[in-house]
Short mmCIF file of N, CA and C in Angstrom, two decimals:
data_model
loop_
_atom_site.label_atom_id
_atom_site.label_comp_id
_atom_site.label_asym_id
_atom_site.label_seq_id
_atom_site.Cartn_x
_atom_site.Cartn_y
_atom_site.Cartn_z
N UNK A 175 -14.15 -16.93 -20.74
CA UNK A 175 -12.82 -17.49 -20.77
C UNK A 175 -12.83 -18.63 -21.78
N UNK A 176 -12.17 -18.36 -22.91
CA UNK A 176 -12.27 -19.29 -24.02
C UNK A 176 -10.96 -20.01 -24.36
N UNK A 177 -9.94 -19.87 -23.54
CA UNK A 177 -8.65 -20.52 -23.79
C UNK A 177 -8.25 -21.35 -22.58
N UNK A 178 -7.42 -22.36 -22.80
CA UNK A 178 -6.83 -23.09 -21.68
C UNK A 178 -5.32 -22.86 -21.71
N UNK A 179 -4.75 -22.73 -20.51
CA UNK A 179 -3.32 -22.45 -20.37
C UNK A 179 -2.70 -23.45 -19.40
N UNK A 180 -1.37 -23.48 -19.40
CA UNK A 180 -0.60 -24.23 -18.40
C UNK A 180 0.24 -23.23 -17.63
N UNK A 181 0.33 -23.41 -16.33
CA UNK A 181 1.18 -22.58 -15.47
C UNK A 181 2.48 -23.34 -15.22
N UNK A 182 3.62 -22.67 -15.44
CA UNK A 182 4.93 -23.30 -15.34
C UNK A 182 5.77 -22.64 -14.25
N UNK A 183 6.56 -23.44 -13.53
CA UNK A 183 7.48 -22.94 -12.51
C UNK A 183 8.86 -23.52 -12.80
N UNK A 184 9.91 -22.72 -12.59
CA UNK A 184 11.26 -23.20 -12.89
C UNK A 184 11.87 -23.93 -11.70
N UNK A 185 12.79 -24.81 -12.03
CA UNK A 185 13.61 -25.48 -11.03
C UNK A 185 15.00 -25.61 -11.61
N UNK A 186 16.02 -25.65 -10.77
CA UNK A 186 17.38 -25.78 -11.29
C UNK A 186 17.62 -27.16 -11.89
N UNK A 187 18.39 -27.17 -12.95
CA UNK A 187 18.75 -28.42 -13.60
C UNK A 187 20.07 -28.23 -14.33
N UNK A 188 20.43 -29.18 -15.17
CA UNK A 188 21.67 -29.05 -15.96
C UNK A 188 21.44 -29.62 -17.34
N UNK A 189 22.21 -29.09 -18.31
CA UNK A 189 22.09 -29.59 -19.68
C UNK A 189 23.00 -30.80 -19.86
N UNK A 190 23.15 -31.27 -21.10
CA UNK A 190 23.90 -32.52 -21.34
C UNK A 190 25.39 -32.40 -21.05
N UNK A 191 25.92 -31.17 -21.00
CA UNK A 191 27.34 -31.01 -20.67
C UNK A 191 27.54 -30.56 -19.22
N UNK A 192 26.45 -30.54 -18.45
CA UNK A 192 26.56 -30.23 -17.03
C UNK A 192 26.40 -28.75 -16.67
N UNK A 193 26.09 -27.90 -17.65
CA UNK A 193 25.91 -26.47 -17.36
C UNK A 193 24.54 -26.26 -16.69
N UNK A 194 24.48 -25.35 -15.72
CA UNK A 194 23.19 -25.11 -15.06
C UNK A 194 22.19 -24.43 -15.99
N UNK A 195 20.95 -24.91 -15.97
CA UNK A 195 19.85 -24.34 -16.75
C UNK A 195 18.58 -24.40 -15.92
N UNK A 196 17.62 -23.57 -16.28
CA UNK A 196 16.30 -23.64 -15.65
C UNK A 196 15.45 -24.65 -16.41
N UNK A 197 14.77 -25.50 -15.67
CA UNK A 197 13.84 -26.46 -16.25
C UNK A 197 12.44 -26.02 -15.82
N UNK A 198 11.53 -25.93 -16.78
CA UNK A 198 10.18 -25.43 -16.52
C UNK A 198 9.21 -26.60 -16.44
N UNK A 199 8.58 -26.76 -15.26
CA UNK A 199 7.62 -27.83 -15.03
C UNK A 199 6.21 -27.27 -14.94
N UNK A 200 5.23 -28.06 -15.36
CA UNK A 200 3.83 -27.68 -15.23
C UNK A 200 3.45 -27.77 -13.75
N UNK A 201 2.88 -26.69 -13.21
CA UNK A 201 2.55 -26.61 -11.79
C UNK A 201 1.18 -27.20 -11.50
N UNK A 202 0.22 -26.90 -12.33
CA UNK A 202 -1.17 -27.26 -12.08
C UNK A 202 -1.58 -28.38 -13.01
N UNK A 203 -2.12 -29.46 -12.44
CA UNK A 203 -2.50 -30.61 -13.25
C UNK A 203 -3.82 -30.38 -13.98
N UNK A 204 -4.76 -29.67 -13.35
CA UNK A 204 -6.05 -29.46 -13.99
C UNK A 204 -5.98 -28.34 -15.04
N UNK A 205 -6.98 -28.28 -15.89
CA UNK A 205 -7.02 -27.24 -16.92
C UNK A 205 -7.33 -25.89 -16.29
N UNK A 206 -6.61 -24.88 -16.73
CA UNK A 206 -6.82 -23.52 -16.27
C UNK A 206 -7.42 -22.73 -17.42
N UNK A 207 -8.63 -22.21 -17.23
CA UNK A 207 -9.29 -21.45 -18.27
C UNK A 207 -8.89 -19.99 -18.16
N UNK A 208 -8.73 -19.33 -19.32
CA UNK A 208 -8.21 -17.96 -19.34
C UNK A 208 -8.83 -17.16 -20.47
N UNK A 209 -8.79 -15.84 -20.28
CA UNK A 209 -9.13 -14.88 -21.33
C UNK A 209 -7.84 -14.15 -21.67
N UNK A 210 -7.33 -14.36 -22.89
CA UNK A 210 -6.04 -13.82 -23.30
C UNK A 210 -6.27 -12.63 -24.23
N UNK A 211 -5.63 -11.49 -23.88
CA UNK A 211 -5.74 -10.29 -24.70
C UNK A 211 -4.36 -9.74 -24.99
N UNK A 212 -4.17 -9.26 -26.20
CA UNK A 212 -2.91 -8.67 -26.62
C UNK A 212 -3.11 -7.17 -26.83
N UNK A 213 -3.04 -6.38 -25.75
CA UNK A 213 -3.32 -4.95 -25.89
C UNK A 213 -2.24 -4.17 -26.63
N UNK A 214 -1.00 -4.63 -26.62
CA UNK A 214 0.04 -3.86 -27.32
C UNK A 214 1.17 -4.76 -27.77
N UNK A 215 1.85 -4.29 -28.80
CA UNK A 215 3.05 -4.93 -29.30
C UNK A 215 4.09 -3.84 -29.51
N UNK A 216 5.33 -4.17 -29.37
CA UNK A 216 6.38 -3.18 -29.51
C UNK A 216 7.55 -3.83 -30.24
N UNK A 217 8.12 -3.11 -31.17
CA UNK A 217 9.27 -3.63 -31.89
C UNK A 217 10.44 -2.71 -31.64
N UNK A 218 11.56 -3.27 -31.22
CA UNK A 218 12.75 -2.48 -30.93
C UNK A 218 13.94 -3.09 -31.65
N UNK A 219 15.04 -2.36 -31.65
CA UNK A 219 16.28 -2.85 -32.25
C UNK A 219 17.26 -3.10 -31.11
N UNK A 220 17.73 -4.32 -31.00
CA UNK A 220 18.71 -4.68 -29.97
C UNK A 220 19.86 -5.38 -30.66
N UNK A 221 21.06 -4.87 -30.42
CA UNK A 221 22.29 -5.45 -30.97
C UNK A 221 22.19 -5.62 -32.49
N UNK A 222 21.58 -4.64 -33.15
CA UNK A 222 21.50 -4.67 -34.59
C UNK A 222 20.42 -5.56 -35.17
N UNK A 223 19.63 -6.22 -34.33
CA UNK A 223 18.57 -7.10 -34.81
C UNK A 223 17.22 -6.60 -34.29
N UNK A 224 16.20 -6.76 -35.10
CA UNK A 224 14.86 -6.36 -34.70
C UNK A 224 14.30 -7.38 -33.71
N UNK A 225 13.75 -6.89 -32.60
CA UNK A 225 13.19 -7.75 -31.56
C UNK A 225 11.74 -7.35 -31.35
N UNK A 226 10.87 -8.32 -31.36
CA UNK A 226 9.45 -8.05 -31.18
C UNK A 226 9.02 -8.45 -29.77
N UNK A 227 8.34 -7.53 -29.09
CA UNK A 227 7.82 -7.80 -27.76
C UNK A 227 6.31 -7.68 -27.79
N UNK A 228 5.62 -8.71 -27.33
CA UNK A 228 4.16 -8.67 -27.27
C UNK A 228 3.76 -8.67 -25.81
N UNK A 229 3.09 -7.60 -25.42
CA UNK A 229 2.58 -7.52 -24.05
C UNK A 229 1.17 -8.09 -24.05
N UNK A 230 0.90 -8.91 -23.07
CA UNK A 230 -0.34 -9.67 -23.03
C UNK A 230 -0.97 -9.60 -21.65
N UNK A 231 -2.29 -9.58 -21.63
CA UNK A 231 -3.06 -9.62 -20.39
C UNK A 231 -3.82 -10.94 -20.36
N UNK A 232 -3.62 -11.73 -19.31
CA UNK A 232 -4.27 -13.03 -19.19
C UNK A 232 -5.11 -13.02 -17.91
N UNK A 233 -6.42 -13.16 -18.07
CA UNK A 233 -7.35 -13.14 -16.92
C UNK A 233 -7.73 -14.57 -16.60
N UNK A 234 -7.54 -14.96 -15.32
CA UNK A 234 -7.87 -16.31 -14.86
C UNK A 234 -8.64 -16.20 -13.55
N UNK A 235 -9.22 -17.32 -13.11
CA UNK A 235 -9.85 -17.36 -11.80
C UNK A 235 -8.78 -17.17 -10.74
N UNK A 236 -9.14 -16.51 -9.65
CA UNK A 236 -8.18 -16.23 -8.57
C UNK A 236 -7.58 -17.53 -8.04
N UNK A 237 -6.25 -17.51 -7.89
CA UNK A 237 -5.50 -18.65 -7.35
C UNK A 237 -4.48 -18.13 -6.36
N UNK A 238 -4.08 -18.97 -5.42
CA UNK A 238 -3.07 -18.58 -4.44
C UNK A 238 -1.67 -19.05 -4.85
N UNK A 239 -1.58 -19.90 -5.87
CA UNK A 239 -0.30 -20.50 -6.23
C UNK A 239 0.35 -19.87 -7.46
N UNK A 240 -0.04 -18.65 -7.83
CA UNK A 240 0.53 -17.98 -9.00
C UNK A 240 1.31 -16.75 -8.55
N UNK A 241 2.54 -16.61 -9.08
CA UNK A 241 3.35 -15.42 -8.77
C UNK A 241 4.16 -15.02 -10.00
N UNK A 242 4.86 -13.90 -9.89
CA UNK A 242 5.57 -13.32 -11.03
C UNK A 242 6.83 -14.09 -11.43
N UNK A 243 7.19 -15.13 -10.72
CA UNK A 243 8.36 -15.93 -11.10
C UNK A 243 7.98 -17.04 -12.09
N UNK A 244 6.71 -17.14 -12.41
CA UNK A 244 6.21 -18.24 -13.23
C UNK A 244 6.07 -17.84 -14.69
N UNK A 245 5.72 -18.83 -15.50
CA UNK A 245 5.42 -18.62 -16.92
C UNK A 245 4.06 -19.21 -17.24
N UNK A 246 3.50 -18.76 -18.35
CA UNK A 246 2.23 -19.28 -18.86
C UNK A 246 2.49 -19.86 -20.24
N UNK A 247 1.95 -21.05 -20.51
CA UNK A 247 2.04 -21.64 -21.83
C UNK A 247 0.64 -21.76 -22.42
N UNK A 248 0.48 -21.24 -23.62
CA UNK A 248 -0.78 -21.35 -24.36
C UNK A 248 -0.44 -21.90 -25.74
N UNK A 249 -0.69 -23.17 -25.94
CA UNK A 249 -0.28 -23.82 -27.19
C UNK A 249 1.24 -23.78 -27.29
N UNK A 250 1.75 -23.24 -28.41
CA UNK A 250 3.20 -23.14 -28.60
C UNK A 250 3.77 -21.85 -28.03
N UNK A 251 2.91 -20.92 -27.62
CA UNK A 251 3.37 -19.63 -27.09
C UNK A 251 3.66 -19.73 -25.59
N UNK A 252 4.78 -19.11 -25.19
CA UNK A 252 5.16 -19.08 -23.77
C UNK A 252 5.29 -17.62 -23.37
N UNK A 253 4.73 -17.27 -22.21
CA UNK A 253 4.72 -15.90 -21.71
C UNK A 253 5.38 -15.83 -20.34
N UNK A 254 6.21 -14.82 -20.12
CA UNK A 254 6.78 -14.54 -18.80
C UNK A 254 5.78 -13.68 -18.04
N UNK A 255 5.47 -14.06 -16.82
CA UNK A 255 4.58 -13.25 -16.00
C UNK A 255 5.39 -12.11 -15.41
N UNK A 256 4.99 -10.87 -15.68
CA UNK A 256 5.68 -9.68 -15.16
C UNK A 256 5.01 -9.15 -13.90
N UNK A 257 3.68 -9.32 -13.78
CA UNK A 257 2.96 -8.85 -12.60
C UNK A 257 1.67 -9.65 -12.46
N UNK A 258 1.24 -9.81 -11.21
CA UNK A 258 -0.03 -10.46 -10.90
C UNK A 258 -0.91 -9.41 -10.23
N UNK A 259 -2.03 -9.07 -10.87
CA UNK A 259 -2.90 -8.01 -10.38
C UNK A 259 -4.27 -8.55 -10.02
N UNK A 260 -4.89 -8.01 -8.97
CA UNK A 260 -6.26 -8.41 -8.66
C UNK A 260 -7.22 -7.78 -9.68
N UNK A 261 -8.29 -8.47 -9.98
CA UNK A 261 -9.33 -7.91 -10.83
C UNK A 261 -10.25 -7.10 -9.94
N UNK A 262 -10.25 -5.81 -10.14
CA UNK A 262 -10.98 -4.90 -9.25
C UNK A 262 -12.49 -5.02 -9.38
N UNK A 263 -12.99 -5.55 -10.48
CA UNK A 263 -14.42 -5.54 -10.72
C UNK A 263 -15.16 -6.51 -9.81
N UNK A 264 -14.80 -7.77 -9.85
CA UNK A 264 -15.56 -8.77 -9.10
C UNK A 264 -14.76 -9.42 -7.98
N UNK A 265 -13.45 -9.38 -8.04
CA UNK A 265 -12.63 -9.96 -6.99
C UNK A 265 -12.43 -11.46 -7.08
N UNK A 266 -13.10 -12.13 -7.99
CA UNK A 266 -12.93 -13.58 -8.12
C UNK A 266 -11.92 -13.95 -9.19
N UNK A 267 -11.38 -12.94 -9.89
CA UNK A 267 -10.41 -13.17 -10.95
C UNK A 267 -9.09 -12.49 -10.61
N UNK A 268 -8.06 -12.81 -11.38
CA UNK A 268 -6.79 -12.12 -11.32
C UNK A 268 -6.29 -11.92 -12.74
N UNK A 269 -5.46 -10.89 -12.92
CA UNK A 269 -4.93 -10.57 -14.23
C UNK A 269 -3.41 -10.75 -14.20
N UNK A 270 -2.90 -11.53 -15.14
CA UNK A 270 -1.46 -11.74 -15.27
C UNK A 270 -0.96 -10.85 -16.39
N UNK A 271 -0.09 -9.92 -16.06
CA UNK A 271 0.53 -9.05 -17.06
C UNK A 271 1.77 -9.78 -17.55
N UNK A 272 1.82 -10.07 -18.85
CA UNK A 272 2.86 -10.94 -19.39
C UNK A 272 3.52 -10.36 -20.62
N UNK A 273 4.69 -10.92 -20.96
CA UNK A 273 5.35 -10.66 -22.23
C UNK A 273 5.64 -12.01 -22.88
N UNK A 274 5.34 -12.10 -24.18
CA UNK A 274 5.59 -13.33 -24.89
C UNK A 274 7.07 -13.50 -25.14
N UNK A 275 7.57 -14.71 -24.94
CA UNK A 275 8.97 -15.04 -25.19
C UNK A 275 9.08 -15.42 -26.65
N UNK A 276 9.94 -14.69 -27.38
CA UNK A 276 10.08 -14.94 -28.82
C UNK A 276 11.42 -15.61 -29.08
#
């Protein structure tokens, strides 16, 4: 595990004109080490514009406070967690199936 990530959880908030928005806060204070892999990328056309989707697999030590409603931040990149899977090999890890937010 050669990368460090931040785990983010949303909470309701409002912007400067009072409209409701999600505010993303860091959940875990300590450093979370991860192995980040980009097994596939997909490019599609939506509303006449090209959209790039990067699917990513992030392996971390098993935690009880991670779920699919959260996000992962690695440097400037932010990923939406789509699924949380157990690592079948050793059981001490978990795999976060993610998509990068572009």
